[in-house]
């Protein structure tokens, strides 16, 4: 008799779980959807920051500390004090996250959507962008990867020093 009650109770719990799962009064969790453009004040600040990034790019170029994959400023490269994306890409040792994203989008647009991406710098040979057999992005036959963690940590520390978040 006790065993029958246990089985009946277990069955009732399974049925209750099934009913709650099927006819859930709870809404399902969804990822946050894009809410459109930021406010006018935020947009003005973003434009100001972009102008300052362009100024920093000009200085870093004069110092031979900046070469980007995109025509637009690479915020990551600027905030770490400059990077040479061309050398990094040609060497195949990894690129910064912003460069990886730009190349990934350009390759996707070109290979999957048959669109030409005009945001890349003139030196980038888009015919060398491709995917390998495993679906990984390649440039010149070499897999494009983000920098190793050790380099990212070093660049992060450099960025924190340059931004004044920590002392040398």
CSV table of C-alpha atoms in Angstrom, one decimal:
chain,number,residue,atom,x,y,z
A,1,UNK,CA,0.0,0.0,0.0
A,2,UNK,CA,2.8,2.4,0.9
A,3,UNK,CA,4.6,1.5,-2.3
A,4,UNK,CA,1.4,2.2,-4.4
A,5,UNK,CA,1.1,5.7,-2.8
A,6,UNK,CA,4.8,6.5,-3.6
A,7,UNK,CA,4.2,5.4,-7.3
A,8,UNK,CA,1.0,7.4,-7.5
A,9,UNK,CA,2.7,10.5,-5.9
A,10,UNK,CA,5.6,10.2,-8.3
A,11,UNK,CA,3.3,9.9,-11.3
A,12,UNK,CA,1.3,12.9,-10.1
A,13,UNK,CA,4.6,14.9,-9.9
A,14,UNK,CA,5.5,13.9,-13.4
A,15,UNK,CA,2.1,14.8,-14.7
A,16,UNK,CA,2.2,18.2,-12.9
A,17,UNK,CA,5.6,18.9,-14.4
A,18,UNK,CA,4.3,18.0,-17.8
A,19,UNK,CA,1.3,20.2,-17.5
A,20,UNK,CA,3.4,23.2,-16.2
A,21,UNK,CA,5.9,22.7,-19.0
A,22,UNK,CA,3.1,22.6,-21.6
A,23,UNK,CA,0.8,25.2,-20.4
A,24,UNK,CA,3.3,27.3,-18.5
A,25,UNK,CA,1.9,30.5,-17.0
A,26,UNK,CA,5.5,31.7,-17.0
A,27,UNK,CA,6.8,33.4,-20.1
A,28,UNK,CA,9.9,32.0,-21.7
A,29,UNK,CA,13.2,33.9,-21.3
A,30,UNK,CA,14.4,35.7,-24.4
A,31,UNK,CA,17.6,37.5,-25.1
A,32,UNK,CA,17.4,41.2,-25.0
A,33,UNK,CA,16.3,42.6,-28.3
A,34,UNK,CA,18.0,45.6,-29.9
A,35,UNK,CA,16.2,48.7,-28.7
A,36,UNK,CA,17.1,50.9,-31.6
A,37,UNK,CA,19.4,53.9,-31.5
A,38,UNK,CA,20.6,55.6,-28.3
A,39,UNK,CA,19.4,58.9,-27.2
A,40,UNK,CA,20.5,62.1,-28.8
A,41,UNK,CA,22.8,63.0,-25.9
A,42,UNK,CA,24.5,59.6,-26.2
A,43,UNK,CA,24.8,59.9,-29.9
A,44,UNK,CA,26.6,63.2,-29.6
A,45,UNK,CA,29.0,61.8,-27.1
A,46,UNK,CA,29.7,58.8,-29.4
A,47,UNK,CA,30.4,61.3,-32.2
A,48,UNK,CA,32.8,63.2,-29.9
A,49,UNK,CA,34.6,60.0,-29.0
A,50,UNK,CA,34.8,59.0,-32.6
A,51,UNK,CA,36.4,62.3,-33.5
A,52,UNK,CA,38.9,61.9,-30.7
A,53,UNK,CA,39.7,58.4,-31.8
A,54,UNK,CA,40.4,59.7,-35.3
A,55,UNK,CA,42.8,62.3,-33.8
A,56,UNK,CA,44.6,59.5,-31.8
A,57,UNK,CA,44.8,57.4,-35.0
A,58,UNK,CA,46.6,60.2,-36.8
A,59,UNK,CA,49.1,60.6,-34.0
A,60,UNK,CA,49.7,56.8,-33.7
A,61,UNK,CA,50.2,56.6,-37.5
A,62,UNK,CA,52.8,59.4,-37.3
A,63,UNK,CA,54.6,57.3,-34.7
A,64,UNK,CA,54.3,54.1,-36.9
A,65,UNK,CA,52.2,52.5,-34.2
A,66,UNK,CA,48.9,52.0,-36.0
A,67,UNK,CA,47.8,50.0,-39.1
A,68,UNK,CA,44.2,48.9,-39.2
A,69,UNK,CA,42.2,46.5,-41.3
A,70,UNK,CA,39.3,48.9,-41.6
A,71,UNK,CA,39.0,52.4,-43.0
A,72,UNK,CA,37.4,53.5,-39.7
A,73,UNK,CA,39.3,53.8,-36.5
A,74,UNK,CA,39.9,50.6,-34.5
A,75,UNK,CA,39.0,51.6,-30.9
A,76,UNK,CA,40.8,48.5,-29.5
A,77,UNK,CA,44.0,49.4,-31.3
A,78,UNK,CA,43.8,53.0,-30.2
A,79,UNK,CA,43.1,52.3,-26.6
A,80,UNK,CA,46.0,49.9,-26.2
A,81,UNK,CA,48.4,52.5,-27.7
A,82,UNK,CA,48.5,51.2,-31.2
A,83,UNK,CA,48.6,47.9,-33.1
A,84,UNK,CA,49.8,46.8,-36.6
A,85,UNK,CA,46.9,44.6,-37.9
A,86,UNK,CA,48.7,44.2,-41.2
A,87,UNK,CA,51.8,42.6,-39.6
A,88,UNK,CA,49.6,40.5,-37.3
A,89,UNK,CA,47.3,39.3,-40.1
A,90,UNK,CA,50.2,38.5,-42.5
A,91,UNK,CA,52.2,36.6,-39.8
A,92,UNK,CA,49.1,34.5,-38.8
A,93,UNK,CA,49.7,34.8,-35.1
A,94,UNK,CA,46.4,36.3,-34.3
A,95,UNK,CA,44.6,39.7,-34.5
A,96,UNK,CA,42.8,41.9,-32.1
A,97,UNK,CA,39.0,41.4,-31.5
A,98,UNK,CA,37.9,44.4,-33.6
A,99,UNK,CA,40.0,43.3,-36.5
A,100,UNK,CA,38.7,39.8,-36.3
A,101,UNK,CA,35.1,41.1,-36.3
A,102,UNK,CA,35.7,43.3,-39.3
A,103,UNK,CA,37.3,40.4,-41.3
A,104,UNK,CA,34.6,38.0,-40.3
A,105,UNK,CA,31.8,40.3,-41.4
A,106,UNK,CA,33.6,41.1,-44.7
A,107,UNK,CA,34.2,37.4,-45.4
A,108,UNK,CA,30.6,36.6,-44.6
A,109,UNK,CA,29.3,39.4,-46.8
A,110,UNK,CA,31.5,38.3,-49.6
A,111,UNK,CA,31.2,34.6,-49.5
A,112,UNK,CA,27.7,34.0,-48.2
A,113,UNK,CA,25.8,37.1,-49.4
A,114,UNK,CA,27.9,38.0,-52.5
A,115,UNK,CA,28.2,41.6,-51.2
A,116,UNK,CA,31.4,43.7,-51.5
A,117,UNK,CA,32.5,45.1,-48.2
A,118,UNK,CA,34.0,48.6,-48.7
A,119,UNK,CA,34.8,49.2,-45.1
A,120,UNK,CA,38.2,47.4,-45.3
A,121,UNK,CA,41.5,49.2,-45.8
A,122,UNK,CA,42.9,49.3,-49.3
A,123,UNK,CA,45.8,47.0,-48.4
A,124,UNK,CA,43.5,44.1,-47.5
A,125,UNK,CA,43.2,41.6,-50.3
A,126,UNK,CA,39.7,40.4,-50.0
A,127,UNK,CA,40.3,37.6,-52.5
A,128,UNK,CA,42.5,36.0,-49.7
A,129,UNK,CA,39.5,35.9,-47.3
A,130,UNK,CA,38.0,32.5,-47.2
A,131,UNK,CA,36.9,29.6,-44.9
A,132,UNK,CA,38.7,26.3,-44.4
A,133,UNK,CA,37.1,22.9,-44.3
A,134,UNK,CA,36.0,23.4,-40.7
A,135,UNK,CA,34.3,26.7,-41.4
A,136,UNK,CA,37.1,28.8,-39.8
A,137,UNK,CA,38.0,32.2,-41.3
A,138,UNK,CA,41.2,32.2,-43.2
A,139,UNK,CA,43.4,34.9,-44.8
A,140,UNK,CA,46.0,33.9,-47.3
A,141,UNK,CA,45.4,30.3,-46.4
A,142,UNK,CA,46.1,30.8,-42.6
A,143,UNK,CA,43.4,30.5,-40.0
A,144,UNK,CA,42.6,33.9,-38.5
A,145,UNK,CA,42.4,33.8,-34.8
A,146,UNK,CA,42.1,36.3,-32.0
A,147,UNK,CA,45.3,37.0,-30.1
A,148,UNK,CA,46.3,34.4,-27.5
A,149,UNK,CA,45.2,35.1,-23.9
A,150,UNK,CA,48.7,36.1,-22.8
A,151,UNK,CA,48.8,38.9,-25.4
A,152,UNK,CA,45.3,40.0,-24.6
A,153,UNK,CA,46.2,40.2,-20.9
A,154,UNK,CA,49.3,42.3,-21.8
A,155,UNK,CA,47.3,44.6,-24.0
A,156,UNK,CA,44.6,45.0,-21.3
A,157,UNK,CA,47.2,45.9,-18.8
A,158,UNK,CA,48.7,48.4,-21.2
A,159,UNK,CA,45.2,49.8,-21.9
A,160,UNK,CA,44.5,50.2,-18.2
A,161,UNK,CA,47.8,52.1,-17.7
A,162,UNK,CA,47.1,54.4,-20.7
A,163,UNK,CA,43.5,55.1,-19.6
A,164,UNK,CA,44.6,55.9,-16.0
A,165,UNK,CA,42.7,53.1,-14.4
A,166,UNK,CA,45.9,51.7,-12.8
A,167,UNK,CA,49.4,53.1,-12.2
A,168,UNK,CA,52.4,51.6,-14.0
